[in-house]
mmCIF file of C-alpha atoms in Angstrom:
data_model
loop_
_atom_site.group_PDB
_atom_site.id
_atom_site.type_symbol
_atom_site.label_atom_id
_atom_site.label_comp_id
_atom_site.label_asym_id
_atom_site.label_seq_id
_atom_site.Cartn_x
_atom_site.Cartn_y
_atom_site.Cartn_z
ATOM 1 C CA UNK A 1 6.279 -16.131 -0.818
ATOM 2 C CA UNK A 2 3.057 -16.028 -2.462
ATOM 3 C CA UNK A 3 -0.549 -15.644 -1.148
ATOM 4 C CA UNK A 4 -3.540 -16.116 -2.466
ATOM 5 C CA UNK A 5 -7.044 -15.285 -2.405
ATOM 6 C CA UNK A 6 -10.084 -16.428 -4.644
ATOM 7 C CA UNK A 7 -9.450 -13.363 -6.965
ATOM 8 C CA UNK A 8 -5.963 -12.117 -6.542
ATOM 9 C CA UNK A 9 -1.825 -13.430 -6.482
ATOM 10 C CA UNK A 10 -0.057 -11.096 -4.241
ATOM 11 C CA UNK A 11 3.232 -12.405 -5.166
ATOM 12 C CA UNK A 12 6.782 -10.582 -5.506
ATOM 13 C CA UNK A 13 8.034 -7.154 -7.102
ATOM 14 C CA UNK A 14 9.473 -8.268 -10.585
ATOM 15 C CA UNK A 15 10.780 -5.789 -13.985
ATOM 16 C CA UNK A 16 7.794 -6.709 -15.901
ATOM 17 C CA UNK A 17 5.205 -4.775 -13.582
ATOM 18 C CA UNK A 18 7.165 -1.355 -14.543
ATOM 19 C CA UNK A 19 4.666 -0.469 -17.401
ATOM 20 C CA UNK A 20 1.693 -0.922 -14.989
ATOM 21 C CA UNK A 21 3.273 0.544 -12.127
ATOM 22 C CA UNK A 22 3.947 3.637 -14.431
ATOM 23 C CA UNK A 23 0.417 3.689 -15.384
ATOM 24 C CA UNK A 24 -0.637 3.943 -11.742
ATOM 25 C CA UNK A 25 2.046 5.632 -10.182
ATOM 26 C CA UNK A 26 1.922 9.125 -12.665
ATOM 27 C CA UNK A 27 -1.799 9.112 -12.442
ATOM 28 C CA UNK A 28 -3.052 12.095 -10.603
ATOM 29 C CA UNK A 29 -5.762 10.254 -9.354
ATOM 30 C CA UNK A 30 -4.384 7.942 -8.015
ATOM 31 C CA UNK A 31 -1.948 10.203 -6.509
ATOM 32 C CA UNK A 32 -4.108 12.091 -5.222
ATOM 33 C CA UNK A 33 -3.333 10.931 -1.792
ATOM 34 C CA UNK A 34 0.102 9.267 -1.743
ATOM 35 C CA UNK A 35 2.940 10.869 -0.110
ATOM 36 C CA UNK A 36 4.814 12.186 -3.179
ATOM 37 C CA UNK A 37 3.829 13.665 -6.340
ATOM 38 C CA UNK A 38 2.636 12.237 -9.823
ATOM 39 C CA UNK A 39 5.395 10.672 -11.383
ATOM 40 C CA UNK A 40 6.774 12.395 -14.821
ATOM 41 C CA UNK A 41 8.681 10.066 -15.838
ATOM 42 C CA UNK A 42 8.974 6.016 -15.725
ATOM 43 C CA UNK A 43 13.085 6.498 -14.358
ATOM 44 C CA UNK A 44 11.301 7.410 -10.958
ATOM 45 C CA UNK A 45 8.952 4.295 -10.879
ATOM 46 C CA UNK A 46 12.176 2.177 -11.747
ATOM 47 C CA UNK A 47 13.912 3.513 -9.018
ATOM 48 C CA UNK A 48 10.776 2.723 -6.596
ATOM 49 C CA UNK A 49 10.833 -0.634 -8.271
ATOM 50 C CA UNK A 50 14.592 -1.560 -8.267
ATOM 51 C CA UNK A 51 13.988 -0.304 -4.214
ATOM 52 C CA UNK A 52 10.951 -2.733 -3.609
ATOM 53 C CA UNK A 53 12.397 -5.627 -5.591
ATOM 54 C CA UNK A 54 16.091 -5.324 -3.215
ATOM 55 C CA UNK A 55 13.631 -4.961 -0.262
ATOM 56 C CA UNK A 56 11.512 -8.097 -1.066
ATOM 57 C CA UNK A 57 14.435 -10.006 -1.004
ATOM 58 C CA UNK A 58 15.382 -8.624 2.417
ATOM 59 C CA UNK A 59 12.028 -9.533 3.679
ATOM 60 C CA UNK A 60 8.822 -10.358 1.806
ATOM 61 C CA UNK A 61 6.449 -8.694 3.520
ATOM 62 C CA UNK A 62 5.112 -5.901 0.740
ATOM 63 C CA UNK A 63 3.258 -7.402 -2.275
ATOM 64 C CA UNK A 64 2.325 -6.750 -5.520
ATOM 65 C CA UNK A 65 -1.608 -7.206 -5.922
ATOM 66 C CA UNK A 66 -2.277 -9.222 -9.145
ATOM 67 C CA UNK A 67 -5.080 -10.402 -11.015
ATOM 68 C CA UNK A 68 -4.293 -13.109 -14.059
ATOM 69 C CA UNK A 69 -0.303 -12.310 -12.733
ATOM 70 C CA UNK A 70 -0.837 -8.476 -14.015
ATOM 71 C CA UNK A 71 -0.005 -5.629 -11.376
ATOM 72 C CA UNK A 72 -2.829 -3.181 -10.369
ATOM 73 C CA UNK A 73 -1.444 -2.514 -7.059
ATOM 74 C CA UNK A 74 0.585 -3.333 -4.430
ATOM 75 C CA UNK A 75 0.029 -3.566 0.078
ATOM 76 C CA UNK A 76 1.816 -4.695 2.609
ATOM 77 C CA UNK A 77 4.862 -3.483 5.219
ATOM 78 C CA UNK A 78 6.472 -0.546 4.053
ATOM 79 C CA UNK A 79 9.229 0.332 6.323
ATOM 80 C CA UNK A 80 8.930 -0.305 10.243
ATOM 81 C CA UNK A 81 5.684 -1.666 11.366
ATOM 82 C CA UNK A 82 4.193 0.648 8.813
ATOM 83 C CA UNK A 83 1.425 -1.064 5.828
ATOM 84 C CA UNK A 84 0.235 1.015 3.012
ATOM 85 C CA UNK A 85 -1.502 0.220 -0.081
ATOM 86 C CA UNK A 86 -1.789 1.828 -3.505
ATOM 87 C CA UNK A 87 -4.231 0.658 -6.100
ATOM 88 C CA UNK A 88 -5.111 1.505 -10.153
ATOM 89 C CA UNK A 89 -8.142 3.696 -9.670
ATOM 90 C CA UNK A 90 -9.554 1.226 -12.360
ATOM 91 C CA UNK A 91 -10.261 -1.382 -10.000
ATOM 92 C CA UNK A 92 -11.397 0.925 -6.791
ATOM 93 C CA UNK A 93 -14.372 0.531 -5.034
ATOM 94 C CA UNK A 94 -14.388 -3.955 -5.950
ATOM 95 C CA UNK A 95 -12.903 -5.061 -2.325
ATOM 96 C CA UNK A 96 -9.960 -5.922 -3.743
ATOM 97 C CA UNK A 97 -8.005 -3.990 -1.404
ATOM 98 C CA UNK A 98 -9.713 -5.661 1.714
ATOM 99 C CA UNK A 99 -9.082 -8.720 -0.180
ATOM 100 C CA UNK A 100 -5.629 -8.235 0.117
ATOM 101 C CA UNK A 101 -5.221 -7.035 3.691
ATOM 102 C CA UNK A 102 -7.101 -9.760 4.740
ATOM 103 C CA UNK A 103 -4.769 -12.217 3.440
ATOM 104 C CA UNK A 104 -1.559 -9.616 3.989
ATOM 105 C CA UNK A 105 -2.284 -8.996 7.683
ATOM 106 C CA UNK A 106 -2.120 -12.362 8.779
ATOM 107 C CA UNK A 107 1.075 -12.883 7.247
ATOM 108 C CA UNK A 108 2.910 -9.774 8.896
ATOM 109 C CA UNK A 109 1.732 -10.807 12.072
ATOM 110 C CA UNK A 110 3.396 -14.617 11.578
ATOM 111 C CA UNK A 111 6.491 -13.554 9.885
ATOM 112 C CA UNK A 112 7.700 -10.170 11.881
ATOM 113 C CA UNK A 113 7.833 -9.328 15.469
ATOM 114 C CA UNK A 114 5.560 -6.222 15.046
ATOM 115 C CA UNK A 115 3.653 -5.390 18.323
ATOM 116 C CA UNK A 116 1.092 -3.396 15.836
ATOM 117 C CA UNK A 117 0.480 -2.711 12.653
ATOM 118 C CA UNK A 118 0.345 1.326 11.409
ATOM 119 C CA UNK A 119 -0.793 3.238 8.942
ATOM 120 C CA UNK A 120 -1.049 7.493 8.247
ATOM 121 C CA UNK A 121 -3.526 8.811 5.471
ATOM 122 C CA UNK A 122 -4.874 11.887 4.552
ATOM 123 C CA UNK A 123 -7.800 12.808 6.358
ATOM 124 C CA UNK A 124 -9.543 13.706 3.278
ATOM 125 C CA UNK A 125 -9.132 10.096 1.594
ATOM 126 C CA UNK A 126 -12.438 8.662 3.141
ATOM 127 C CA UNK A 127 -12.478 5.444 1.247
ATOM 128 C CA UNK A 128 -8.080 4.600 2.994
ATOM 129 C CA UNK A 129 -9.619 5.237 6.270
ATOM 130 C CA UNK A 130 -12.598 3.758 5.805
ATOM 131 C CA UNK A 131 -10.566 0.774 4.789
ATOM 132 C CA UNK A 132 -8.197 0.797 7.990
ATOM 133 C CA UNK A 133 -11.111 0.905 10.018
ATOM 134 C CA UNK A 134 -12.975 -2.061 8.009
ATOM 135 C CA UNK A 135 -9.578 -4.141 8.848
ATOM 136 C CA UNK A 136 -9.704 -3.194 13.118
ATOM 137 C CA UNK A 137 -7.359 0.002 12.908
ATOM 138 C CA UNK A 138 -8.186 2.314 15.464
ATOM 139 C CA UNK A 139 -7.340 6.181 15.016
ATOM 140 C CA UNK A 140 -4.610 6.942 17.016
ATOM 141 C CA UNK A 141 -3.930 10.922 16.391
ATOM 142 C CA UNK A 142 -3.672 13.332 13.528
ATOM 143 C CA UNK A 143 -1.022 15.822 12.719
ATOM 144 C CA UNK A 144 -1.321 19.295 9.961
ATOM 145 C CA UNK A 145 1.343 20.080 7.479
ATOM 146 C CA UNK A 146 3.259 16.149 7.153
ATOM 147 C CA UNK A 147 3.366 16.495 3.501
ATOM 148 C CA UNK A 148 3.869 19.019 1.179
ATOM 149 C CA UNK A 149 3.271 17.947 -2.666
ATOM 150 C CA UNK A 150 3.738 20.713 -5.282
ATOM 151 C CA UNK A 151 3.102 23.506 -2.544
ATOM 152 C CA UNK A 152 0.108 22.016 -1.607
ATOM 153 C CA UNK A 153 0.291 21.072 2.363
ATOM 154 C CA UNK A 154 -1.844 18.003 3.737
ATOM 155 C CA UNK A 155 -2.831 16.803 7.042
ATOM 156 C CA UNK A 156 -2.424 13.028 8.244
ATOM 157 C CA UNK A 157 -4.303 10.722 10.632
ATOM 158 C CA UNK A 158 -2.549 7.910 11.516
ATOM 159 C CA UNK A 159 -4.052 4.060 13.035
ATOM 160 C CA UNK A 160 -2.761 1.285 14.408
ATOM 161 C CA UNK A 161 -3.746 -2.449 14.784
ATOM 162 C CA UNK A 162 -2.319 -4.509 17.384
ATOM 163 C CA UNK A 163 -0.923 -7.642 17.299
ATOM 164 C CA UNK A 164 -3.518 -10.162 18.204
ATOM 165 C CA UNK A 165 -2.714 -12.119 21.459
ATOM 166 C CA UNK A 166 -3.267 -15.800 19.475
ATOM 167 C CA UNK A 167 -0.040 -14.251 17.273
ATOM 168 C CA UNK A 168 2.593 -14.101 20.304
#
């Protein structure tokens, strides 16, 4: 499974993105948000690949974003009704995220049984929730203390999208 959209392929996990994924996945900036810390060393983005490539083939519902069939990020269903999204800090602030939920979204909603769509980010990560919003997520509550990265504690606020009726 493959979708497109005029500027990106968000196609399947594959070895080759590793390099890439590295790059994105130990940047602190980028990581600045995620769940788990900075990776220090490329054996933990292999094992986060290997996991996404033997999941893809269980269902292909989380994608790698490309642009001329190199990674820069990757969005989609995580685990449950869960989406997240994680992209190179390089090519923030273009739409290419909402690019790719607008083509992802539709596609979860035809090929699971999902009555909603969710999503948790840190409160502090304006531009994530900003983004759920943009795509029809509504806030549904917030919690303190759901992650703890490198004693640091963070906070989460979590949305949800339902299913559209036209999907049923």
């Amino acid at each position: 499974m493959i979708l497109t959209t005029k500027r990106l392929r968000l196609r399947e996990p594959r070895q080759d993105d590793l390099e890439r994924m590295f790059e994105t996945y130990s940047d602190p900036v980028a990581m600045r948000y995620w769940s788990t810390a900075p990776h220090t060393s490329i054996d933990g983005t292999q094992e986060l690949l290997d996991r996404r490539i033997a999941a893809w083939a269980a269902a292909p519902v989380n994608f790698q974003i490309t642009i001329d069939d190199a990674y820069i990020g990757n969005a989609g269903n995580f685990h449950g009704d869960e989406i997240g999204f994680m992209l190179s800090p390089q090519y923030w602030r273009q739409g290419i995220l909402t690019e790719a939920m607008r083509a992802i979204i539709p596609h979860l909603f035809a090929t699971t049984d999902h009555d909603q769509l969710t999503a948790d980010a840190d409160p502090r990560n304006a531009a994530s929730c900003g983004l759920l919003r943009s795509l029809g997520f509504h806030e549904t509550h917030r919690a303190k203390n759901t992650f703890c990265i490198n004693g640091v504690w963070s906070d989460s606020v979590y949305f949800a999208l339902p299913r559209p009726p036209a999907s049923r």
